[in-house]
Short mmCIF file of C-alpha atoms in Angstrom, two decimals:
data_model
loop_
_atom_site.label_atom_id
_atom_site.label_comp_id
_atom_site.label_asym_id
_atom_site.label_seq_id
_atom_site.Cartn_x
_atom_site.Cartn_y
_atom_site.Cartn_z
CA ARG U 1 -12.79 33.79 62.76
CA SER U 2 -11.92 30.93 65.07
CA MET U 3 -14.89 31.91 67.22
CA TYR U 4 -17.18 31.89 64.19
CA GLU U 5 -15.94 28.46 63.17
CA HIS U 6 -16.32 27.17 66.74
CA LEU U 7 -19.95 28.33 66.92
CA LEU U 8 -20.74 26.68 63.62
CA ASN U 9 -18.96 23.44 64.50
CA THR U 10 -20.76 23.21 67.87
CA ASN U 11 -24.21 23.71 66.33
CA GLN U 12 -24.61 27.20 67.78
CA THR U 13 -25.67 28.77 64.51
CA ASP U 14 -28.40 30.88 66.11
CA THR U 15 -25.87 32.36 68.51
CA LEU U 16 -23.55 33.11 65.63
CA LEU U 17 -26.26 34.92 63.68
CA ARG U 18 -27.10 37.14 66.63
CA ILE U 19 -23.66 38.76 66.38
CA ASP U 20 -24.04 42.12 64.67
CA SER U 21 -20.62 42.51 63.11
CA SER U 22 -19.34 43.60 59.72
CA SER U 23 -16.45 41.18 60.10
CA LEU U 24 -18.89 38.28 60.48
CA GLU U 25 -20.79 39.50 57.43
CA THR U 26 -17.57 39.64 55.40
CA TRP U 27 -16.48 36.21 56.68
CA LEU U 28 -19.79 34.60 55.69
CA GLU U 29 -19.65 36.19 52.26
CA THR U 30 -16.03 36.02 51.15
CA GLU U 31 -14.50 33.15 53.13
CA LYS U 32 -17.33 30.85 54.09
CA ARG U 33 -19.31 31.66 50.92
CA ASP U 34 -22.44 30.31 52.55
CA TYR U 35 -25.11 32.37 50.86
CA ASP U 36 -28.02 30.81 52.73
CA LEU U 37 -26.35 31.48 56.09
CA LEU U 38 -25.65 35.03 54.96
CA ARG U 39 -29.32 35.40 54.05
CA ARG U 40 -30.32 34.19 57.50
CA TYR U 41 -27.89 36.65 59.05
CA TYR U 42 -29.44 39.56 57.14
CA SER U 43 -32.98 38.37 57.93
CA PHE U 44 -32.17 38.03 61.63
CA HIS U 45 -31.04 41.66 61.72
CA ASN U 46 -34.06 42.81 59.72
CA ARG U 47 -31.99 43.63 56.65
CA ASN U 48 -34.45 41.89 54.37
CA VAL U 49 -33.53 43.72 51.19
CA LEU U 50 -29.95 42.50 51.47
CA ALA U 51 -31.25 39.01 52.19
CA GLY U 52 -33.28 39.19 49.00
CA GLU U 53 -30.37 40.51 46.96
CA ILE U 54 -28.02 37.77 48.08
CA MET U 55 -30.60 35.13 47.14
CA MET U 56 -31.11 36.72 43.73
CA LYS U 57 -27.38 36.73 43.17
CA GLN U 58 -27.27 33.00 43.84
CA ALA U 59 -30.40 32.27 41.78
CA GLU U 60 -28.87 33.98 38.75
CA SER U 61 -25.33 32.77 39.32
CA GLU U 62 -23.34 31.59 36.33
CA GLU U 63 -21.92 28.79 38.48
CA ASN U 64 -23.16 25.18 38.25
CA VAL U 65 -26.27 25.53 40.41
CA HIS U 66 -29.10 23.04 39.96
CA LEU U 67 -32.51 24.32 38.95
CA LYS U 68 -34.12 23.16 42.21
CA GLU U 69 -31.66 25.26 44.21
CA ARG U 70 -32.24 28.25 41.91
CA ILE U 71 -36.00 27.94 42.49
CA GLN U 72 -35.41 27.77 46.22
CA CYS U 73 -33.27 30.90 46.02
CA LEU U 74 -35.95 32.75 44.03
CA THR U 75 -38.55 31.72 46.59
CA ARG U 76 -36.40 32.98 49.47
CA ALA U 77 -35.69 36.19 47.60
CA MET U 78 -39.41 36.71 47.19
CA ASP U 79 -39.98 36.08 50.89
CA SER U 80 -37.24 38.53 51.86
CA PHE U 81 -38.41 41.36 49.62
CA SER U 82 -42.00 40.80 50.76
CA ALA U 83 -40.84 41.02 54.38
CA ALA U 84 -39.02 44.26 53.57
CA LEU U 85 -42.20 45.65 52.05
CA GLN U 86 -44.30 44.71 55.07
CA THR U 87 -41.89 46.45 57.43
CA SER U 88 -41.88 49.64 55.36
CA HIS U 89 -45.43 50.86 55.98
CA SER U 90 -44.17 54.28 57.02
CA ARG U 91 -42.84 54.69 53.45
CA ILE U 92 -39.37 55.45 54.79
CA ALA U 93 -36.81 54.34 52.26
CA VAL U 94 -34.96 51.07 52.83
CA THR U 95 -31.22 50.66 52.44
CA ARG U 96 -30.03 48.21 49.83
CA ARG U 97 -26.48 47.11 49.17
CA PHE U 98 -25.35 46.03 45.75
CA ILE U 99 -22.42 43.61 45.60
CA GLN U 100 -19.97 44.56 42.88
CA GLY U 101 -17.70 41.64 42.12
CA ARG U 102 -15.76 39.07 44.03
CA ASP U 103 -14.09 41.46 46.45
CA GLY U 104 -17.39 42.25 48.09
CA PHE U 105 -17.32 45.98 47.38
CA PHE U 106 -20.69 47.54 47.77
CA ASP U 107 -22.64 50.72 47.30
CA ASP U 108 -25.40 51.91 49.62
CA GLN U 109 -28.45 53.53 48.11
CA LYS U 110 -32.10 53.96 48.93
CA VAL U 111 -34.85 51.64 47.76
CA SER U 112 -38.33 53.05 47.34
CA LEU U 113 -41.50 51.10 47.97
CA SER U 114 -42.27 51.17 44.25
CA ASP U 115 -38.85 49.63 43.61
CA LEU U 116 -39.62 46.89 46.13
CA ASN U 117 -42.92 46.16 44.45
CA SER U 118 -41.20 46.09 41.08
CA ARG U 119 -38.60 43.65 42.35
CA ILE U 120 -41.26 41.37 43.83
CA HIS U 121 -43.17 41.38 40.54
CA SER U 122 -40.00 40.60 38.57
CA ILE U 123 -39.02 37.74 40.89
CA GLN U 124 -42.53 36.28 40.71
CA GLU U 125 -42.32 36.20 36.92
CA LYS U 126 -38.92 34.48 37.06
CA LEU U 127 -40.25 32.03 39.64
CA ASP U 128 -43.32 31.16 37.59
CA ILE U 129 -41.19 30.42 34.53
CA ALA U 130 -38.62 28.48 36.57
CA LYS U 131 -41.35 26.23 37.97
CA ILE U 132 -42.57 25.51 34.46
CA GLN U 133 -38.95 24.77 33.51
CA GLN U 134 -38.79 22.30 36.39
CA ARG U 135 -41.83 20.52 34.98
CA VAL U 136 -40.13 20.26 31.60
CA LEU U 137 -37.01 18.91 33.28
CA ASN U 138 -39.07 16.30 35.15
CA ILE U 139 -40.66 15.17 31.89
CA VAL U 140 -37.27 14.93 30.18
CA GLU U 141 -35.76 12.94 33.05
CA LEU U 142 -38.67 10.53 33.37
CA SER U 143 -39.44 9.95 29.71
CA GLU U 144 -37.72 7.26 27.71
CA ASN U 145 -38.83 8.77 24.41
CA VAL U 146 -37.30 12.22 24.76
CA ASP U 147 -34.10 12.67 22.79
CA LEU U 148 -32.45 15.87 23.99
CA GLU U 149 -28.83 16.64 23.29
CA PRO U 150 -26.59 16.73 26.41
CA ALA U 151 -25.86 20.47 26.18
CA LYS U 152 -29.55 21.31 26.18
CA SER U 153 -30.22 18.89 29.01
CA ASP U 154 -27.49 20.52 31.10
CA CYS U 155 -28.83 23.97 30.33
CA LEU U 156 -32.30 22.87 31.39
CA ALA U 157 -31.02 21.38 34.65
CA TYR U 158 -28.42 23.96 35.70
CA SER U 159 -29.56 27.37 34.52
CA LEU U 160 -32.61 29.62 34.34
CA VAL U 161 -33.74 29.30 30.73
CA ASN U 162 -35.36 32.44 29.36
CA VAL U 163 -39.05 32.07 28.53
CA SER U 164 -38.61 32.37 24.76
CA ASP U 165 -36.06 29.53 24.66
CA LEU U 166 -38.13 27.45 27.07
CA TYR U 167 -41.06 27.64 24.66
CA ASN U 168 -39.25 27.38 21.32
CA GLU U 169 -36.27 25.15 22.16
CA TYR U 170 -37.93 22.79 24.64
CA ALA U 171 -41.72 22.78 25.04
CA SER U 172 -42.57 23.23 21.36
CA VAL U 173 -39.80 20.96 20.05
CA LEU U 174 -40.78 18.20 22.49
CA ASN U 175 -44.50 18.61 21.70
CA LEU U 176 -45.35 19.42 25.29
CA PHE U 177 -48.67 21.05 24.40
CA ASP U 178 -49.82 21.52 28.02
CA ILE U 179 -46.53 23.25 28.90
CA CYS U 180 -46.84 25.52 25.86
CA LEU U 181 -50.26 26.64 27.09
CA LEU U 182 -48.91 27.28 30.57
CA ILE U 183 -46.11 29.45 29.17
CA ILE U 184 -48.56 31.42 27.04
CA GLU U 185 -50.79 31.90 30.09
CA THR U 186 -47.88 32.99 32.30
CA CYS U 187 -46.71 35.51 29.70
CA ARG U 188 -50.28 36.72 29.08
CA HIS U 189 -49.96 36.30 25.30
CA ASP U 190 -53.43 36.12 23.84
CA GLN U 191 -52.57 34.15 20.70
CA ARG U 192 -55.93 32.65 19.79
CA GLU U 193 -54.86 30.62 16.74
CA THR U 194 -51.88 29.12 18.56
CA ILE U 195 -54.02 28.30 21.61
CA THR U 196 -56.66 26.56 19.47
CA TYR U 197 -53.91 24.67 17.64
CA LEU U 198 -52.43 23.44 20.90
CA TRP U 199 -55.80 22.28 22.25
CA LYS U 200 -56.57 20.41 19.05
CA ASN U 201 -53.25 18.60 19.42
CA ILE U 202 -54.06 17.75 23.06
CA ILE U 203 -57.38 16.21 22.02
CA CYS U 204 -55.83 14.34 19.11
CA GLU U 205 -53.02 13.02 21.30
CA GLU U 206 -55.55 11.18 23.49
CA ILE U 207 -57.49 9.64 20.61
CA LEU U 208 -55.21 9.08 17.63
CA PRO U 209 -54.36 6.87 15.87
CA SER U 210 -57.87 5.42 16.00
CA VAL U 211 -60.09 2.70 14.54
CA THR U 212 -63.87 2.73 14.36
CA ASN U 213 -66.81 1.10 12.63
CA SER U 214 -68.41 4.43 11.75
CA GLU U 215 -67.83 6.52 8.65
CA SER U 216 -69.16 9.55 10.54
CA VAL U 217 -66.49 9.11 13.22
CA VAL U 218 -63.83 8.87 10.51
CA ASP U 219 -65.03 12.16 8.99
CA PHE U 220 -65.12 13.88 12.40
CA LEU U 221 -61.63 12.76 13.45
CA ASN U 222 -60.13 13.61 10.04
CA ASN U 223 -61.54 17.12 10.39
CA LEU U 224 -60.27 17.37 13.97
CA LYS U 225 -56.69 16.40 13.11
CA HIS U 226 -56.46 18.75 10.11
CA ASN U 227 -53.55 21.18 10.47
CA THR U 228 -52.24 19.47 13.59
CA LEU U 229 -49.12 17.42 14.26
CA PHE U 230 -51.37 14.34 14.07
CA GLU U 231 -52.55 14.97 10.53
CA THR U 232 -50.79 11.84 9.29
CA SER U 233 -52.09 9.66 12.14
CA ASP U 234 -54.32 6.78 11.03
CA VAL U 235 -58.09 6.94 11.34
CA LEU U 236 -59.14 3.48 10.19
CA ILE U 237 -62.53 1.92 9.69
CA GLY U 238 -63.25 -1.70 10.49
CA GLU U 239 -59.91 -3.36 11.11
CA ASP U 240 -56.57 -2.37 12.66
CA PRO U 241 -54.02 -4.72 11.05
CA ASN U 242 -51.17 -3.60 13.29
CA GLY U 243 -53.18 -3.51 16.53
CA GLN U 244 -51.79 -0.07 17.47
CA CYS U 245 -54.87 2.11 17.13
CA GLU U 246 -57.16 3.42 19.86
CA LYS U 247 -60.56 1.75 19.62
CA PHE U 248 -62.77 4.80 19.43
CA ASP U 249 -65.99 2.79 19.81
CA SER U 250 -64.84 1.35 23.15
CA GLY U 251 -64.74 4.80 24.76
CA GLU U 252 -61.59 4.01 26.73
CA TRP U 253 -60.12 7.36 25.63
CA ILE U 254 -62.89 9.33 27.39
CA ALA U 255 -61.51 9.07 30.95
CA ARG U 256 -58.02 10.14 29.85
CA LEU U 257 -59.25 13.12 27.86
CA LYS U 258 -61.71 14.17 30.57
CA ASN U 259 -58.97 14.10 33.22
CA ARG U 260 -56.54 16.00 31.04
CA VAL U 261 -59.04 18.76 30.25
CA SER U 262 -60.10 19.16 33.89
CA THR U 263 -56.54 19.12 35.24
CA LEU U 264 -55.23 21.63 32.71
CA GLY U 265 -58.38 23.71 33.05
CA LYS U 266 -57.76 24.16 36.78
CA GLU U 267 -54.31 25.54 36.05
CA LEU U 268 -55.29 27.82 33.18
CA TYR U 269 -58.73 29.16 33.97
CA ASN U 270 -58.24 30.13 37.60
CA THR U 271 -55.29 32.45 37.01
CA GLY U 272 -57.39 35.57 36.49
CA THR U 273 -57.64 35.11 32.72
CA SER U 274 -59.41 32.57 30.53
CA PHE U 275 -58.03 33.02 27.02
CA THR U 276 -55.85 29.88 27.19
CA PHE U 277 -58.93 27.81 28.04
CA PRO U 278 -61.15 28.55 24.98
CA LEU U 279 -64.39 27.29 26.46
CA ASP U 280 -66.64 27.68 23.40
CA PHE U 281 -64.14 25.79 21.23
CA LEU U 282 -63.75 23.03 23.81
CA VAL U 283 -67.49 22.70 24.31
CA MET U 284 -67.98 22.31 20.56
CA GLU U 285 -65.20 19.76 20.10
CA LEU U 286 -65.81 17.66 23.20
CA GLU U 287 -69.57 17.58 22.72
CA GLY U 288 -68.91 16.66 19.10
CA LEU U 289 -66.79 13.72 20.25
CA ARG U 290 -69.44 12.66 22.73
CA LYS U 291 -72.11 12.71 20.04
CA GLN U 292 -69.96 10.63 17.71
CA TYR U 293 -69.35 8.13 20.50
CA ASP U 294 -73.04 7.93 21.40
CA ASP U 295 -74.00 7.44 17.76
CA VAL U 296 -71.95 4.24 17.55
CA ARG U 297 -73.68 2.89 20.68
CA ASP U 298 -77.09 1.25 20.59
CA ASP U 299 -77.93 1.82 24.27
CA ILE U 300 -78.61 4.99 26.28
CA PRO U 301 -76.45 8.09 25.81
CA SER U 302 -73.18 8.33 27.73
CA GLN U 303 -72.75 10.46 30.80
CA PRO U 304 -72.23 14.14 29.94
CA TRP U 305 -68.48 13.89 30.53
CA PRO U 306 -67.58 17.17 28.79
CA ILE U 307 -69.70 19.14 31.29
CA GLN U 308 -68.29 17.06 34.13
CA SER U 309 -64.74 17.85 33.03
CA PHE U 310 -65.53 21.61 32.98
CA ILE U 311 -67.12 21.45 36.42
CA GLU U 312 -64.07 19.59 37.77
CA ALA U 313 -61.92 22.30 36.20
CA GLU U 314 -63.86 24.73 38.42
CA ILE U 315 -65.27 26.77 35.56
CA PRO U 316 -68.11 28.88 37.03
CA PHE U 317 -71.57 27.44 36.32
CA SER U 318 -72.80 30.75 34.94
CA VAL U 319 -69.91 30.81 32.43
CA LEU U 320 -70.66 27.25 31.40
CA LEU U 321 -74.34 28.01 30.92
CA GLU U 322 -73.53 30.99 28.68
CA SER U 323 -71.30 28.83 26.51
CA TYR U 324 -73.85 26.03 26.13
CA ASP U 325 -76.57 28.61 25.56
CA ARG U 326 -74.55 30.15 22.73
CA LEU U 327 -74.21 26.72 21.15
CA LEU U 328 -77.98 26.29 21.31
CA SER U 329 -78.58 29.76 19.92
CA GLU U 330 -76.40 29.04 16.91
CA TYR U 331 -78.68 26.13 16.07
CA SER U 332 -81.77 28.22 16.78
CA ALA U 333 -80.66 30.85 14.27
CA SER U 334 -80.39 28.12 11.64
CA ARG U 335 -83.85 26.60 12.07
CA LEU U 336 -85.07 27.88 8.71
CA GLN U 337 -82.11 26.24 7.00
CA GLY U 338 -83.19 22.74 8.03
CA VAL U 339 -81.16 22.27 11.19
CA ASP U 340 -80.97 18.85 12.85
CA TYR U 341 -83.57 19.13 15.61
CA SER U 342 -82.24 16.08 17.42
CA THR U 343 -78.98 18.01 17.90
CA GLN U 344 -80.91 20.94 19.35
CA PHE U 345 -82.64 18.54 21.72
CA ARG U 346 -79.29 17.15 22.73
CA ARG U 347 -78.03 20.70 23.52
CA LEU U 348 -81.10 21.31 25.68
CA SER U 349 -80.50 18.04 27.50
CA ASN U 350 -76.94 19.15 28.24
CA ILE U 351 -78.23 22.48 29.58
CA SER U 352 -80.72 20.64 31.79
CA TYR U 353 -77.91 18.49 33.22
CA LEU U 354 -75.81 21.60 33.83
CA LEU U 355 -78.65 23.31 35.71
CA GLU U 356 -79.24 20.18 37.81
CA ALA U 357 -75.54 20.03 38.69
CA TRP U 358 -75.55 23.74 39.56
CA ALA U 359 -78.57 23.40 41.86
CA GLU U 360 -77.04 20.36 43.59
CA ALA U 361 -73.75 22.19 44.13
CA ALA U 362 -75.57 25.27 45.46
CA TYR U 363 -77.53 23.21 47.99
CA SER U 364 -74.25 22.06 49.55
CA TYR U 365 -73.71 25.70 50.61
CA ARG U 366 -77.19 26.23 51.96
CA GLY U 367 -77.26 27.65 55.48
CA LEU U 368 -73.75 29.11 55.27
CA ASP U 369 -72.95 32.81 55.45
CA LEU U 370 -72.68 33.83 51.81
CA SER U 371 -72.38 37.55 52.38
CA GLY U 372 -68.76 37.87 51.40
CA GLY U 373 -65.18 36.64 51.78
CA SER U 374 -64.09 33.43 50.13
CA SER U 375 -67.69 32.33 49.61
CA THR U 376 -68.50 35.04 47.02
CA ASN U 377 -67.63 32.82 44.06
CA ASN U 378 -69.25 29.59 45.20
CA PRO U 379 -72.17 27.98 43.31
CA ALA U 380 -74.78 29.34 45.75
CA THR U 381 -73.85 33.01 45.43
CA GLU U 382 -73.34 32.50 41.72
CA LEU U 383 -76.88 31.10 41.52
CA ALA U 384 -78.26 34.05 43.48
CA ARG U 385 -76.70 36.48 41.04
CA ALA U 386 -78.10 34.53 38.08
CA VAL U 387 -81.62 34.35 39.52
CA ASN U 388 -81.87 37.97 40.65
CA PRO U 389 -83.92 39.63 39.22
CA GLY U 390 -85.38 36.52 37.63
CA GLY U 391 -83.05 36.13 34.64
CA LEU U 392 -82.20 32.45 35.09
CA LEU U 393 -85.76 31.39 35.83
CA THR U 394 -86.99 33.24 32.76
CA ARG U 395 -84.35 31.46 30.73
CA ILE U 396 -85.48 28.06 32.01
CA SER U 397 -89.01 28.91 30.89
CA SER U 398 -87.68 29.82 27.45
CA TYR U 399 -85.98 26.41 27.23
CA ARG U 400 -89.32 24.70 27.84
CA SER U 401 -90.96 26.88 25.19
CA TYR U 402 -88.16 26.05 22.81
CA LEU U 403 -88.87 22.34 23.31
CA ASP U 404 -92.49 22.92 22.37
CA GLY U 405 -91.26 24.54 19.18
CA ILE U 406 -89.15 21.53 18.18
CA GLY U 407 -92.23 19.34 17.78
CA GLU U 408 -93.29 15.90 18.93
CA SER U 409 -91.99 14.13 15.86
CA ALA U 410 -88.45 15.15 16.76
CA VAL U 411 -88.30 14.33 20.43
CA ASP U 412 -91.31 12.11 21.27
CA ASN U 413 -91.48 10.97 24.92
CA ALA U 414 -87.92 12.08 25.58
CA GLY U 415 -89.09 15.65 25.12
CA ASN U 416 -91.68 15.27 27.85
CA ASP U 417 -89.01 13.84 30.16
CA LEU U 418 -86.79 16.83 29.46
CA VAL U 419 -89.62 19.27 30.14
CA SER U 420 -90.15 17.51 33.47
CA ARG U 421 -86.44 17.80 34.31
CA LEU U 422 -86.41 21.52 33.51
CA THR U 423 -89.54 22.07 35.60
CA LYS U 424 -88.08 20.11 38.51
CA VAL U 425 -84.79 22.04 38.52
CA GLU U 426 -86.74 25.32 38.36
CA VAL U 427 -88.69 24.31 41.46
CA GLU U 428 -85.46 23.34 43.23
CA ILE U 429 -83.92 26.70 42.46
CA ARG U 430 -87.00 28.56 43.69
CA ASP U 431 -87.05 26.46 46.88
CA PHE U 432 -83.40 27.24 47.52
CA PHE U 433 -84.18 30.89 48.14
CA ARG U 434 -87.20 30.33 50.38
#
């Protein structure tokens, strides 16, 4: 023991860890109680399963361990079990020791590769939830408006909160809509009504309470906030006597909402699923907001910020086109019922902008090897799949034909400009593959 202490005190930790001794192992565990040093000892001697177990024991300890340290332990446990899996290619079983109580008694048994994979999957789930918990804790610590009782604050900071409590007792109660969506995504719970409800609250949070000079805007926002936590928020017309409302007509809310959608979209959409990022719903609501904003302006239409936010969220162009095309088709199916043709024209203009952005993004990859690897999902290969065997180009032609069907009285010279834009982007796409 004196030798062990001497090596530690003289900064010869690496020398200490090279000693393959059960007495050193016992000393580190029961006397020194340095779990990280014990993990390093196990790792040095290629006993990665034990290293992972000791980290899991610390991560789930009932002692007063801060969340950051628990997350670090989970991460190291993941690394250790992954290392054990990589060194077990021969499918020979790996020895694992379970610690049974304070006296350090243990039982040796075999660990199969399937058990290792199961452990890694379980730790990853715990780690994902713990990282979301850390985000909640950061919000609580930094916010001046969060009133959380001390016992709950301590639980949040010094334990691993189970996912149900994290959602119901913290994220939902504190109206952390983004966090609620992240939890639903992590748990793979496809709860469409809840997801739509959360997104409506996110949109409302950036805009309400609001004041405008337009009755149409008032109607739109009142409909948007229906059955949300913002249902009682003011939507005023003309004057704001208290000076606390967002001025809808100024458009200052656009940048905030655009950034929030794109930032959250990156986290939700690129996880292998897309149900927590309901694109068709978001296209409808954000384009509706943009139309309301443009209608209160007397100058040229605003930039297509909804599409820009989706592109920044890294939603594939082909997926975006399908969503905007569905929106156009819904109007097309209603032509005999007296649909607003100017709205159809607006949808076509959005599609034209989307195609232009797609072509521009694809050209940035021109000349690169797009045959496989990480490049398979870039805009260029995506464009190639859409064009072959002519589907996208045929669709662009149908858009031009659709414009002809709207009629000159509806679109006037703007229609000719849009036809020119569609023709130009078609030529650019054809030239890309020459």
